[in-house]
Amino acid sequence: MKRNKTCPNEYEHDFWEKGLTVLGIDEAGRGPLAGPLTVAGVVFEPWYEHPEIYDSKALSEKKREELFDVITENALYWFIDIVPREVIDQYNIYRADQLAFTEIAQTIPSGAVLTDAMPLEIDRECISLVKGDQKSVSIAAASILAKVYRDRLMKEYDLLYPEYGFAKNKGYGTKQHMEAIAKYGITPIHRRSFAPVAVYQPKLDLFGGN
């Protein structure tokens, strides 16, 4: 049986030793052509550990679902922000993501903040970690919440727009998805500012919307 990896949590430990709680923030859905971005934040009790909470991309869907319940039951605070495609198109994906990270940092109380590769200008110490979901249990937990919640939303959108295969591709530009855009047009959840969608928009915005 494959052994689960464990986040080393060295950054949390530094803050926990000072008596500070830590907020971890991560997102899911920066790359897809359709659907919202989800950004989550998690604060655990100091010295919280869990051997299975790790980078959501390294976990099976079943395990992520199980851990979603573990995280929401054990966290001191948790929050999920949904960033709709209109906001993504208005600001660009990076800025929309950064705004959501900032909102969560300002909403959830904590002594310090750790983010997955997202620098923030806030009123307390914030460390931006590359591959933070592999280095911090708080960021890893946030990545799981964001991923699970977004996947659930895309399954709901699949019921509204079954031609696009959203339950399977989660809005990414798979061959089936691109063929559906060419045949059926652009839905209200497609990101107009993303080049593959913009190519089709002028003549295929069949569902209406801006």
mmCIF file of C-alpha atoms in Angstrom:
data_model
loop_
_atom_site.group_PDB
_atom_site.id
_atom_site.type_symbol
_atom_site.label_atom_id
_atom_site.label_comp_id
_atom_site.label_asym_id
_atom_site.label_seq_id
_atom_site.Cartn_x
_atom_site.Cartn_y
_atom_site.Cartn_z
ATOM 1 C CA MET A 1 0.000 0.000 0.000
ATOM 2 C CA LYS A 2 1.307 3.444 -0.936
ATOM 3 C CA ARG A 3 2.253 5.478 2.092
ATOM 4 C CA ASN A 4 0.686 8.904 2.423
ATOM 5 C CA LYS A 5 3.032 11.852 2.519
ATOM 6 C CA THR A 6 2.997 14.204 5.479
ATOM 7 C CA CYS A 7 3.514 17.969 5.354
ATOM 8 C CA PRO A 8 6.582 18.913 7.401
ATOM 9 C CA ASN A 9 4.845 21.985 8.877
ATOM 10 C CA GLU A 10 8.097 23.717 9.769
ATOM 11 C CA TYR A 11 6.555 27.126 9.065
ATOM 12 C CA GLU A 12 3.563 26.424 11.305
ATOM 13 C CA HIS A 13 5.907 25.196 14.034
ATOM 14 C CA ASP A 14 7.825 28.482 14.040
ATOM 15 C CA PHE A 15 4.615 30.432 14.602
ATOM 16 C CA TRP A 16 3.060 27.916 16.998
ATOM 17 C CA GLU A 17 6.139 28.132 19.210
ATOM 18 C CA LYS A 18 5.418 31.858 19.481
ATOM 19 C CA GLY A 19 1.820 31.147 20.517
ATOM 20 C CA LEU A 20 0.374 32.272 17.173
ATOM 21 C CA THR A 21 -2.334 30.565 15.145
ATOM 22 C CA VAL A 22 -1.727 30.115 11.415
ATOM 23 C CA LEU A 23 -4.104 30.642 8.508
ATOM 24 C CA GLY A 24 -3.333 28.627 5.378
ATOM 25 C CA ILE A 25 -4.848 29.754 2.049
ATOM 26 C CA ASP A 26 -4.984 27.994 -1.304
ATOM 27 C CA GLU A 27 -7.128 27.892 -4.418
ATOM 28 C CA ALA A 28 -8.526 25.571 -7.065
ATOM 29 C CA GLY A 29 -9.472 26.356 -10.643
ATOM 30 C CA ARG A 30 -7.011 28.902 -12.026
ATOM 31 C CA GLY A 31 -6.518 27.066 -15.304
ATOM 32 C CA PRO A 32 -9.982 25.935 -16.491
ATOM 33 C CA LEU A 33 -11.865 27.647 -19.313
ATOM 34 C CA ALA A 34 -15.158 27.485 -17.450
ATOM 35 C CA GLY A 35 -16.484 27.686 -13.943
ATOM 36 C CA PRO A 36 -15.551 29.710 -10.875
ATOM 37 C CA LEU A 37 -12.315 29.929 -8.965
ATOM 38 C CA THR A 38 -12.550 28.684 -5.378
ATOM 39 C CA VAL A 39 -10.255 29.942 -2.633
ATOM 40 C CA ALA A 40 -10.209 28.429 0.853
ATOM 41 C CA GLY A 41 -8.657 29.279 4.187
ATOM 42 C CA VAL A 42 -8.066 26.992 7.187
ATOM 43 C CA VAL A 43 -6.836 27.566 10.748
ATOM 44 C CA PHE A 44 -6.043 24.578 12.979
ATOM 45 C CA GLU A 45 -5.286 24.392 16.683
ATOM 46 C CA PRO A 46 -1.535 24.797 17.277
ATOM 47 C CA TRP A 47 0.387 21.528 16.839
ATOM 48 C CA TYR A 48 -2.403 19.924 14.819
ATOM 49 C CA GLU A 49 -1.099 17.133 12.584
ATOM 50 C CA HIS A 50 -2.755 14.710 10.202
ATOM 51 C CA PRO A 51 -0.713 12.226 8.132
ATOM 52 C CA GLU A 52 -3.100 12.247 5.165
ATOM 53 C CA ILE A 53 -3.634 15.985 4.693
ATOM 54 C CA TYR A 54 -1.393 16.850 1.763
ATOM 55 C CA ASP A 55 -1.451 18.474 -1.677
ATOM 56 C CA SER A 56 -4.974 17.839 -3.018
ATOM 57 C CA LYS A 57 -3.605 16.982 -6.479
ATOM 58 C CA ALA A 58 -1.749 14.008 -4.984
ATOM 59 C CA LEU A 59 -4.917 12.541 -3.440
ATOM 60 C CA SER A 60 -7.739 10.518 -4.965
ATOM 61 C CA GLU A 61 -11.193 12.069 -5.241
ATOM 62 C CA LYS A 62 -12.489 9.653 -2.597
ATOM 63 C CA LYS A 63 -9.724 10.596 -0.172
ATOM 64 C CA ARG A 64 -10.271 14.316 -0.753
ATOM 65 C CA GLU A 65 -13.968 13.899 0.047
ATOM 66 C CA GLU A 66 -13.128 12.043 3.251
ATOM 67 C CA LEU A 67 -10.615 14.657 4.298
ATOM 68 C CA PHE A 68 -13.030 17.496 3.514
ATOM 69 C CA ASP A 69 -15.180 16.282 6.413
ATOM 70 C CA VAL A 70 -12.142 15.759 8.665
ATOM 71 C CA ILE A 71 -10.890 19.290 7.995
ATOM 72 C CA THR A 72 -14.216 21.062 8.470
ATOM 73 C CA GLU A 73 -14.799 19.149 11.718
ATOM 74 C CA ASN A 74 -11.314 19.759 13.152
ATOM 75 C CA ALA A 75 -10.459 23.279 12.007
ATOM 76 C CA LEU A 76 -10.781 26.232 14.358
ATOM 77 C CA TYR A 77 -11.882 28.316 11.367
ATOM 78 C CA TRP A 78 -12.471 27.562 7.703
ATOM 79 C CA PHE A 79 -13.908 29.541 4.828
ATOM 80 C CA ILE A 80 -14.463 28.999 1.097
ATOM 81 C CA ASP A 81 -14.782 31.934 -1.289
ATOM 82 C CA ILE A 82 -16.337 31.444 -4.736
ATOM 83 C CA VAL A 83 -14.999 33.798 -7.403
ATOM 84 C CA PRO A 84 -17.402 33.817 -10.376
ATOM 85 C CA ARG A 85 -16.209 34.003 -13.959
ATOM 86 C CA GLU A 86 -17.459 37.624 -14.233
ATOM 87 C CA VAL A 87 -14.904 38.706 -11.619
ATOM 88 C CA ILE A 88 -12.192 36.650 -13.314
ATOM 89 C CA ASP A 89 -12.960 38.337 -16.632
ATOM 90 C CA GLN A 90 -13.051 41.773 -15.022
ATOM 91 C CA TYR A 91 -9.704 41.612 -13.225
ATOM 92 C CA ASN A 92 -7.767 38.681 -14.825
ATOM 93 C CA ILE A 93 -7.285 35.349 -13.072
ATOM 94 C CA TYR A 94 -4.227 36.292 -11.013
ATOM 95 C CA ARG A 95 -5.712 39.508 -9.641
ATOM 96 C CA ALA A 96 -9.091 37.873 -8.937
ATOM 97 C CA ASP A 97 -7.243 35.118 -7.091
ATOM 98 C CA GLN A 98 -5.177 37.611 -5.084
ATOM 99 C CA LEU A 99 -8.263 39.609 -4.101
ATOM 100 C CA ALA A 100 -9.955 36.468 -2.810
ATOM 101 C CA PHE A 101 -6.832 35.473 -0.854
ATOM 102 C CA THR A 102 -6.773 38.942 0.691
ATOM 103 C CA GLU A 103 -10.460 38.827 1.598
ATOM 104 C CA ILE A 104 -10.001 35.511 3.393
ATOM 105 C CA ALA A 105 -6.909 36.798 5.214
ATOM 106 C CA GLN A 106 -8.925 39.793 6.393
ATOM 107 C CA THR A 107 -11.965 37.688 7.335
ATOM 108 C CA ILE A 108 -10.436 34.809 9.320
ATOM 109 C CA PRO A 109 -8.626 35.676 12.561
ATOM 110 C CA SER A 110 -5.088 34.345 12.908
ATOM 111 C CA GLY A 111 -1.645 35.354 14.116
ATOM 112 C CA ALA A 112 0.081 34.694 10.786
ATOM 113 C CA VAL A 113 -0.746 33.685 7.225
ATOM 114 C CA LEU A 114 0.775 31.102 4.884
ATOM 115 C CA THR A 115 -0.237 31.096 1.216
ATOM 116 C CA ASP A 116 0.469 28.852 -1.727
ATOM 117 C CA ALA A 117 2.632 31.088 -3.922
ATOM 118 C CA MET A 118 0.519 34.216 -3.449
ATOM 119 C CA PRO A 119 2.133 37.322 -1.920
ATOM 120 C CA LEU A 120 -0.269 39.485 0.057
ATOM 121 C CA GLU A 121 -0.062 42.952 1.596
ATOM 122 C CA ILE A 122 -1.894 42.523 4.888
ATOM 123 C CA ASP A 123 -1.621 43.678 8.498
ATOM 124 C CA ARG A 124 0.322 40.649 9.804
ATOM 125 C CA GLU A 125 3.159 38.412 8.748
ATOM 126 C CA CYS A 126 2.431 36.495 5.551
ATOM 127 C CA ILE A 127 4.733 33.961 3.931
ATOM 128 C CA SER A 128 4.182 32.937 0.309
ATOM 129 C CA LEU A 129 5.392 29.370 -0.222
ATOM 130 C CA VAL A 130 6.032 27.754 -3.591
ATOM 131 C CA LYS A 131 4.350 24.334 -3.452
ATOM 132 C CA GLY A 132 2.983 25.358 -0.092
ATOM 133 C CA ASP A 133 0.415 22.549 -0.160
ATOM 134 C CA GLN A 134 3.377 20.170 0.235
ATOM 135 C CA LYS A 135 4.979 22.147 3.073
ATOM 136 C CA SER A 136 2.108 23.240 5.299
ATOM 137 C CA VAL A 137 -0.820 21.279 6.750
ATOM 138 C CA SER A 138 -2.875 24.493 6.791
ATOM 139 C CA ILE A 139 -2.303 25.235 3.096
ATOM 140 C CA ALA A 140 -2.798 21.563 2.192
ATOM 141 C CA ALA A 141 -6.117 21.536 4.039
ATOM 142 C CA ALA A 142 -7.183 24.696 2.229
ATOM 143 C CA SER A 143 -6.253 23.133 -1.111
ATOM 144 C CA ILE A 144 -8.478 20.139 -0.330
ATOM 145 C CA LEU A 145 -11.452 22.300 0.649
ATOM 146 C CA ALA A 146 -11.090 24.456 -2.453
ATOM 147 C CA LYS A 147 -10.697 21.466 -4.780
ATOM 148 C CA VAL A 148 -13.574 19.421 -3.362
ATOM 149 C CA TYR A 149 -15.965 22.358 -3.296
ATOM 150 C CA ARG A 150 -15.130 23.378 -6.853
ATOM 151 C CA ASP A 151 -15.511 19.818 -8.138
ATOM 152 C CA ARG A 152 -18.948 19.671 -6.536
ATOM 153 C CA LEU A 153 -19.936 22.918 -8.250
ATOM 154 C CA MET A 154 -18.754 21.638 -11.639
ATOM 155 C CA LYS A 155 -20.857 18.499 -11.215
ATOM 156 C CA GLU A 156 -23.868 20.746 -10.649
ATOM 157 C CA TYR A 157 -23.020 22.720 -13.789
ATOM 158 C CA ASP A 158 -22.785 19.438 -15.658
ATOM 159 C CA LEU A 159 -26.497 18.911 -14.994
ATOM 160 C CA LEU A 160 -27.246 22.318 -16.526
ATOM 161 C CA TYR A 161 -24.900 21.932 -19.501
ATOM 162 C CA PRO A 162 -24.432 18.173 -20.061
ATOM 163 C CA GLU A 163 -22.892 18.587 -23.526
ATOM 164 C CA TYR A 164 -19.617 19.969 -22.110
ATOM 165 C CA GLY A 165 -18.614 17.131 -19.786
ATOM 166 C CA PHE A 166 -18.021 19.421 -16.803
ATOM 167 C CA ALA A 167 -18.396 16.583 -14.280
ATOM 168 C CA LYS A 168 -15.364 14.921 -15.827
ATOM 169 C CA ASN A 169 -13.185 17.736 -17.191
ATOM 170 C CA LYS A 170 -14.039 20.291 -14.447
ATOM 171 C CA GLY A 171 -13.955 23.049 -17.056
ATOM 172 C CA TYR A 172 -10.473 22.349 -18.418
ATOM 173 C CA GLY A 173 -9.937 22.535 -22.173
ATOM 174 C CA THR A 174 -10.132 18.851 -23.058
ATOM 175 C CA LYS A 175 -10.819 17.717 -26.599
ATOM 176 C CA GLN A 176 -14.437 16.923 -25.757
ATOM 177 C CA HIS A 177 -14.888 20.316 -24.110
ATOM 178 C CA MET A 178 -13.445 22.237 -27.068
ATOM 179 C CA GLU A 179 -15.557 20.258 -29.521
ATOM 180 C CA ALA A 180 -18.665 21.066 -27.455
ATOM 181 C CA ILE A 181 -17.811 24.791 -27.499
ATOM 182 C CA ALA A 182 -17.425 24.675 -31.288
ATOM 183 C CA LYS A 183 -20.737 22.851 -31.684
ATOM 184 C CA TYR A 184 -22.975 24.324 -28.962
ATOM 185 C CA GLY A 185 -21.407 27.676 -28.122
ATOM 186 C CA ILE A 186 -20.332 29.368 -24.929
ATOM 187 C CA THR A 187 -22.244 29.020 -21.670
ATOM 188 C CA PRO A 188 -22.639 31.711 -18.990
ATOM 189 C CA ILE A 189 -19.865 30.084 -16.938
ATOM 190 C CA HIS A 190 -17.212 30.211 -19.684
ATOM 191 C CA ARG A 191 -14.388 32.693 -19.038
ATOM 192 C CA ARG A 192 -14.541 35.217 -21.869
ATOM 193 C CA SER A 193 -11.070 36.574 -21.137
ATOM 194 C CA PHE A 194 -9.417 33.209 -21.740
ATOM 195 C CA ALA A 195 -8.078 32.987 -25.290
ATOM 196 C CA PRO A 196 -9.556 29.599 -26.304
ATOM 197 C CA VAL A 197 -13.017 30.869 -25.334
ATOM 198 C CA ALA A 198 -12.605 34.361 -26.807
ATOM 199 C CA VAL A 199 -11.936 32.839 -30.229
ATOM 200 C CA TYR A 200 -15.430 31.381 -30.304
ATOM 201 C CA GLN A 201 -17.351 34.087 -28.466
ATOM 202 C CA PRO A 202 -18.368 36.481 -31.279
ATOM 203 C CA LYS A 203 -20.482 33.951 -33.173
ATOM 204 C CA LEU A 204 -21.157 31.234 -30.633
ATOM 205 C CA ASP A 205 -22.336 32.962 -27.465
ATOM 206 C CA LEU A 206 -25.572 31.026 -27.813
ATOM 207 C CA PHE A 207 -26.619 31.141 -24.173
ATOM 208 C CA GLY A 208 -26.448 34.917 -23.929
ATOM 209 C CA GLY A 209 -24.788 36.907 -21.173
ATOM 210 C CA ASN A 210 -21.817 39.242 -21.235
#
